[in-house]
mmCIF file of C-alpha atoms in Angstrom:
data_model
loop_
_atom_site.group_PDB
_atom_site.id
_atom_site.type_symbol
_atom_site.label_atom_id
_atom_site.label_comp_id
_atom_site.label_asym_id
_atom_site.label_seq_id
_atom_site.Cartn_x
_atom_site.Cartn_y
_atom_site.Cartn_z
ATOM 1 C CA UNK A 1 -20.537 -25.524 35.735
ATOM 2 C CA UNK A 2 -22.898 -23.708 33.386
ATOM 3 C CA UNK A 3 -26.540 -24.104 34.319
ATOM 4 C CA UNK A 4 -28.808 -25.142 31.477
ATOM 5 C CA UNK A 5 -31.912 -23.073 30.811
ATOM 6 C CA UNK A 6 -35.280 -24.839 31.162
ATOM 7 C CA UNK A 7 -36.708 -26.219 27.907
ATOM 8 C CA UNK A 8 -38.706 -23.793 25.763
ATOM 9 C CA UNK A 9 -42.004 -25.565 26.457
ATOM 10 C CA UNK A 10 -41.387 -25.398 30.208
ATOM 11 C CA UNK A 11 -40.633 -21.672 29.985
ATOM 12 C CA UNK A 12 -43.792 -21.084 27.955
ATOM 13 C CA UNK A 13 -45.840 -23.031 30.489
ATOM 14 C CA UNK A 14 -44.320 -21.058 33.367
ATOM 15 C CA UNK A 15 -45.029 -17.770 31.601
ATOM 16 C CA UNK A 16 -48.654 -18.800 30.961
ATOM 17 C CA UNK A 17 -49.122 -19.784 34.616
ATOM 18 C CA UNK A 18 -47.669 -16.501 35.872
ATOM 19 C CA UNK A 19 -49.824 -14.543 33.437
ATOM 20 C CA UNK A 20 -52.933 -16.411 34.558
ATOM 21 C CA UNK A 21 -52.207 -15.620 38.212
ATOM 22 C CA UNK A 22 -51.529 -11.972 37.421
ATOM 23 C CA UNK A 23 -54.707 -11.643 35.356
ATOM 24 C CA UNK A 24 -56.755 -13.200 38.150
ATOM 25 C CA UNK A 25 -55.243 -10.809 40.688
ATOM 26 C CA UNK A 26 -55.943 -7.847 38.398
ATOM 27 C CA UNK A 27 -59.577 -8.874 37.932
ATOM 28 C CA UNK A 28 -60.041 -9.167 41.685
ATOM 29 C CA UNK A 29 -58.388 -5.778 42.202
ATOM 30 C CA UNK A 30 -60.733 -4.150 39.678
ATOM 31 C CA UNK A 31 -63.775 -5.790 41.357
ATOM 32 C CA UNK A 32 -62.624 -4.556 44.757
ATOM 33 C CA UNK A 33 -62.146 -1.032 43.412
ATOM 34 C CA UNK A 34 -65.703 -1.122 42.091
ATOM 35 C CA UNK A 35 -67.139 -2.442 45.377
ATOM 36 C CA UNK A 36 -65.278 0.197 47.385
ATOM 37 C CA UNK A 37 -66.147 3.051 45.034
ATOM 38 C CA UNK A 38 -62.502 3.610 44.088
ATOM 39 C CA UNK A 39 -62.796 3.328 40.317
ATOM 40 C CA UNK A 40 -61.748 6.977 40.021
ATOM 41 C CA UNK A 41 -58.357 5.947 41.450
ATOM 42 C CA UNK A 42 -57.540 3.735 38.487
ATOM 43 C CA UNK A 43 -54.645 4.705 36.226
ATOM 44 C CA UNK A 44 -56.888 4.941 33.164
ATOM 45 C CA UNK A 45 -59.743 6.781 34.885
ATOM 46 C CA UNK A 46 -58.834 9.975 33.007
ATOM 47 C CA UNK A 47 -59.509 8.133 29.741
ATOM 48 C CA UNK A 48 -62.738 6.565 31.002
ATOM 49 C CA UNK A 49 -64.059 9.921 32.217
ATOM 50 C CA UNK A 50 -63.522 11.539 28.818
ATOM 51 C CA UNK A 51 -65.048 8.582 26.975
ATOM 52 C CA UNK A 52 -68.092 8.843 29.262
ATOM 53 C CA UNK A 53 -68.321 12.578 28.602
ATOM 54 C CA UNK A 54 -68.433 11.878 24.867
ATOM 55 C CA UNK A 55 -70.832 8.956 25.483
ATOM 56 C CA UNK A 56 -68.481 6.481 23.833
ATOM 57 C CA UNK A 57 -69.171 2.918 24.980
ATOM 58 C CA UNK A 58 -66.531 0.224 24.919
ATOM 59 C CA UNK A 59 -68.384 -1.439 22.042
ATOM 60 C CA UNK A 60 -68.355 1.798 20.063
ATOM 61 C CA UNK A 61 -64.704 2.431 20.931
ATOM 62 C CA UNK A 62 -63.763 -1.074 19.806
ATOM 63 C CA UNK A 63 -65.593 -0.483 16.520
ATOM 64 C CA UNK A 64 -63.749 2.793 15.923
ATOM 65 C CA UNK A 65 -60.403 1.145 16.688
ATOM 66 C CA UNK A 66 -61.148 -1.929 14.591
ATOM 67 C CA UNK A 67 -60.726 -4.159 17.645
ATOM 68 C CA UNK A 68 -62.908 -6.365 19.807
ATOM 69 C CA UNK A 69 -65.004 -5.280 22.772
ATOM 70 C CA UNK A 70 -63.183 -7.992 24.732
ATOM 71 C CA UNK A 71 -59.903 -6.186 24.138
ATOM 72 C CA UNK A 72 -61.404 -2.960 25.514
ATOM 73 C CA UNK A 73 -62.567 -4.892 28.577
ATOM 74 C CA UNK A 74 -59.047 -6.254 28.952
ATOM 75 C CA UNK A 75 -57.495 -2.778 28.872
ATOM 76 C CA UNK A 76 -59.921 -1.026 31.219
ATOM 77 C CA UNK A 77 -61.277 -3.770 33.489
ATOM 78 C CA UNK A 78 -58.350 -6.146 33.857
ATOM 79 C CA UNK A 79 -55.002 -4.474 33.187
ATOM 80 C CA UNK A 80 -55.957 -0.858 33.910
ATOM 81 C CA UNK A 81 -53.050 -0.137 31.602
ATOM 82 C CA UNK A 82 -52.124 0.355 27.976
ATOM 83 C CA UNK A 83 -49.317 1.813 25.907
ATOM 84 C CA UNK A 84 -49.139 5.580 25.642
ATOM 85 C CA UNK A 85 -49.550 5.164 21.874
ATOM 86 C CA UNK A 86 -52.789 3.233 22.446
ATOM 87 C CA UNK A 87 -54.112 6.026 24.683
ATOM 88 C CA UNK A 88 -53.303 8.536 21.913
ATOM 89 C CA UNK A 89 -55.087 6.303 19.410
ATOM 90 C CA UNK A 90 -58.163 6.147 21.665
ATOM 91 C CA UNK A 91 -58.284 9.928 21.991
ATOM 92 C CA UNK A 92 -57.825 10.343 18.243
ATOM 93 C CA UNK A 93 -61.037 8.377 17.605
ATOM 94 C CA UNK A 94 -62.976 11.237 19.219
ATOM 95 C CA UNK A 95 -60.935 13.994 17.624
ATOM 96 C CA UNK A 96 -58.654 14.715 20.568
ATOM 97 C CA UNK A 97 -54.902 14.740 21.104
ATOM 98 C CA UNK A 98 -53.110 13.592 24.248
ATOM 99 C CA UNK A 99 -49.744 14.547 25.691
ATOM 100 C CA UNK A 100 -48.197 14.101 29.119
ATOM 101 C CA UNK A 101 -45.693 15.762 31.417
ATOM 102 C CA UNK A 102 -44.112 14.910 34.779
ATOM 103 C CA UNK A 103 -42.963 17.568 37.239
ATOM 104 C CA UNK A 104 -41.561 17.332 40.731
ATOM 105 C CA UNK A 105 -44.187 17.942 43.401
ATOM 106 C CA UNK A 106 -43.863 21.119 45.404
ATOM 107 C CA UNK A 107 -43.020 20.705 49.080
ATOM 108 C CA UNK A 108 -43.707 24.050 50.678
ATOM 109 C CA UNK A 109 -42.555 24.765 54.220
ATOM 110 C CA UNK A 110 -40.291 21.740 54.311
ATOM 111 C CA UNK A 111 -36.559 21.305 54.143
ATOM 112 C CA UNK A 112 -34.224 18.692 52.749
ATOM 113 C CA UNK A 113 -30.773 18.006 54.141
ATOM 114 C CA UNK A 114 -27.846 16.495 52.244
ATOM 115 C CA UNK A 115 -24.785 15.401 54.228
ATOM 116 C CA UNK A 116 -21.286 15.022 52.805
ATOM 117 C CA UNK A 117 -17.724 14.716 54.088
ATOM 118 C CA UNK A 118 -15.088 17.277 53.118
ATOM 119 C CA UNK A 119 -11.278 17.139 53.314
ATOM 120 C CA UNK A 120 -10.012 16.413 56.796
ATOM 121 C CA UNK A 121 -12.982 14.149 57.463
ATOM 122 C CA UNK A 122 -15.237 17.085 58.372
ATOM 123 C CA UNK A 123 -18.929 16.358 58.016
ATOM 124 C CA UNK A 124 -20.891 19.153 56.384
ATOM 125 C CA UNK A 125 -24.493 19.481 55.407
ATOM 126 C CA UNK A 126 -26.559 21.582 53.058
ATOM 127 C CA UNK A 127 -30.119 22.396 54.093
ATOM 128 C CA UNK A 128 -32.466 23.216 51.224
ATOM 129 C CA UNK A 129 -35.569 25.211 52.072
ATOM 130 C CA UNK A 130 -36.900 24.613 48.575
ATOM 131 C CA UNK A 131 -36.698 20.801 48.325
ATOM 132 C CA UNK A 132 -38.529 20.740 44.999
ATOM 133 C CA UNK A 133 -35.245 22.065 43.529
ATOM 134 C CA UNK A 134 -32.803 20.308 45.833
ATOM 135 C CA UNK A 135 -32.206 17.530 43.327
ATOM 136 C CA UNK A 136 -30.143 19.865 41.132
ATOM 137 C CA UNK A 137 -27.448 19.703 43.821
ATOM 138 C CA UNK A 138 -26.935 15.999 43.297
ATOM 139 C CA UNK A 139 -24.198 15.118 40.825
ATOM 140 C CA UNK A 140 -26.032 12.599 38.678
ATOM 141 C CA UNK A 141 -24.534 11.261 35.471
ATOM 142 C CA UNK A 142 -27.095 11.325 32.700
ATOM 143 C CA UNK A 143 -26.731 8.581 30.052
ATOM 144 C CA UNK A 144 -26.386 9.793 26.471
ATOM 145 C CA UNK A 145 -29.454 7.827 25.385
ATOM 146 C CA UNK A 146 -31.431 10.252 27.576
ATOM 147 C CA UNK A 147 -29.462 13.496 27.146
ATOM 148 C CA UNK A 148 -29.329 12.977 23.364
ATOM 149 C CA UNK A 149 -32.990 11.998 23.096
ATOM 150 C CA UNK A 150 -34.498 14.626 20.763
ATOM 151 C CA UNK A 151 -37.322 16.977 21.626
ATOM 152 C CA UNK A 152 -40.569 16.666 19.734
ATOM 153 C CA UNK A 153 -41.007 12.912 20.254
ATOM 154 C CA UNK A 154 -43.597 11.156 22.408
ATOM 155 C CA UNK A 155 -41.053 10.236 25.092
ATOM 156 C CA UNK A 156 -39.263 13.593 25.114
ATOM 157 C CA UNK A 157 -41.202 14.567 28.238
ATOM 158 C CA UNK A 158 -39.749 11.580 30.089
ATOM 159 C CA UNK A 159 -36.183 12.160 28.896
ATOM 160 C CA UNK A 160 -36.255 15.794 30.060
ATOM 161 C CA UNK A 161 -37.763 14.774 33.404
ATOM 162 C CA UNK A 162 -35.135 12.091 34.020
ATOM 163 C CA UNK A 163 -32.408 14.593 33.165
ATOM 164 C CA UNK A 164 -33.492 16.921 35.959
ATOM 165 C CA UNK A 165 -35.110 14.744 38.615
ATOM 166 C CA UNK A 166 -31.836 14.093 40.462
ATOM 167 C CA UNK A 167 -31.846 10.280 40.613
ATOM 168 C CA UNK A 168 -29.427 7.895 38.856
ATOM 169 C CA UNK A 169 -31.236 5.747 36.302
ATOM 170 C CA UNK A 170 -30.128 2.564 38.090
ATOM 171 C CA UNK A 171 -31.713 3.864 41.292
ATOM 172 C CA UNK A 172 -34.996 4.636 39.539
ATOM 173 C CA UNK A 173 -35.019 1.122 38.093
ATOM 174 C CA UNK A 174 -34.615 -0.313 41.592
ATOM 175 C CA UNK A 175 -37.327 1.934 43.025
ATOM 176 C CA UNK A 176 -39.760 0.905 40.299
ATOM 177 C CA UNK A 177 -38.854 -2.804 40.530
ATOM 178 C CA UNK A 178 -37.832 -3.217 36.896
ATOM 179 C CA UNK A 179 -34.796 -5.049 35.604
ATOM 180 C CA UNK A 180 -31.528 -3.212 35.119
ATOM 181 C CA UNK A 181 -31.392 -1.696 31.655
ATOM 182 C CA UNK A 182 -35.172 -1.466 31.250
ATOM 183 C CA UNK A 183 -35.200 2.322 31.049
ATOM 184 C CA UNK A 184 -32.384 2.283 28.509
ATOM 185 C CA UNK A 185 -34.329 -0.200 26.410
ATOM 186 C CA UNK A 186 -37.361 2.104 26.528
ATOM 187 C CA UNK A 187 -35.388 4.857 24.814
ATOM 188 C CA UNK A 188 -33.269 2.852 22.363
ATOM 189 C CA UNK A 189 -35.854 0.406 20.983
ATOM 190 C CA UNK A 190 -37.096 3.087 18.539
ATOM 191 C CA UNK A 191 -40.750 2.494 19.422
ATOM 192 C CA UNK A 192 -41.008 5.910 21.123
ATOM 193 C CA UNK A 193 -43.610 4.359 23.417
ATOM 194 C CA UNK A 194 -44.109 3.330 27.043
ATOM 195 C CA UNK A 195 -46.780 1.697 29.210
ATOM 196 C CA UNK A 196 -48.887 4.188 31.139
ATOM 197 C CA UNK A 197 -48.281 2.112 34.277
ATOM 198 C CA UNK A 198 -44.531 2.746 33.884
ATOM 199 C CA UNK A 199 -45.156 6.508 33.783
ATOM 200 C CA UNK A 200 -47.087 6.224 37.051
ATOM 201 C CA UNK A 201 -44.357 4.074 38.618
ATOM 202 C CA UNK A 202 -41.598 6.539 37.759
ATOM 203 C CA UNK A 203 -43.625 9.502 39.013
ATOM 204 C CA UNK A 204 -44.444 7.739 42.274
ATOM 205 C CA UNK A 205 -40.838 6.676 42.904
ATOM 206 C CA UNK A 206 -39.429 10.155 42.250
ATOM 207 C CA UNK A 207 -42.178 12.201 43.915
ATOM 208 C CA UNK A 208 -43.403 13.408 40.556
ATOM 209 C CA UNK A 209 -46.777 14.740 39.493
ATOM 210 C CA UNK A 210 -48.351 13.711 36.190
ATOM 211 C CA UNK A 211 -50.281 16.158 34.038
ATOM 212 C CA UNK A 212 -52.291 14.937 31.050
ATOM 213 C CA UNK A 213 -52.944 17.511 28.333
ATOM 214 C CA UNK A 214 -56.014 17.000 26.129
ATOM 215 C CA UNK A 215 -56.687 19.175 23.101
ATOM 216 C CA UNK A 216 -58.601 19.084 19.859
ATOM 217 C CA UNK A 217 -56.768 17.582 16.919
#
């Protein structure tokens, strides 16, 4: 028997309640980071540091963006997150450009072992003494929406990273606790954009290292 979905009003109410709980948890997390002197560990700390260097207050930033100071508070002191396009827009207000890249972390003096079974049920193993490149050994099928994603776009860095990182997309989605198909949707929705928190999640799950590049426009 087909199960009926909850009424629209009930779904809206549930969404609002979940959002309220999440916002409250985020506010408490930001307060704790401030009390413990861990504000530099926030995802958007690289943006805050540059804004401070240029002596741009949140009020001034909001004015330059044509938004409210409350929205700036929301981004930096509640969510600690924004779209990559929003980060680029923020940097543009002070005459700077922003780009990003993810690379696999180096793992010097360590090894990685991959086991497999050959014909005759013989177990073999390959020991890599350069584990930062061991992922190329894994036979991973790359979806066309990633392999065909053109260079020169904002998300090109992510497509090229996912091509070479050595993890199936479905596995990355599990490791980052997103729904199946979320990564595909990121590349096919034509927005050419992604939340900065998602970049951090993918890097953390795949042992990646994020580099932010800042230049003058």
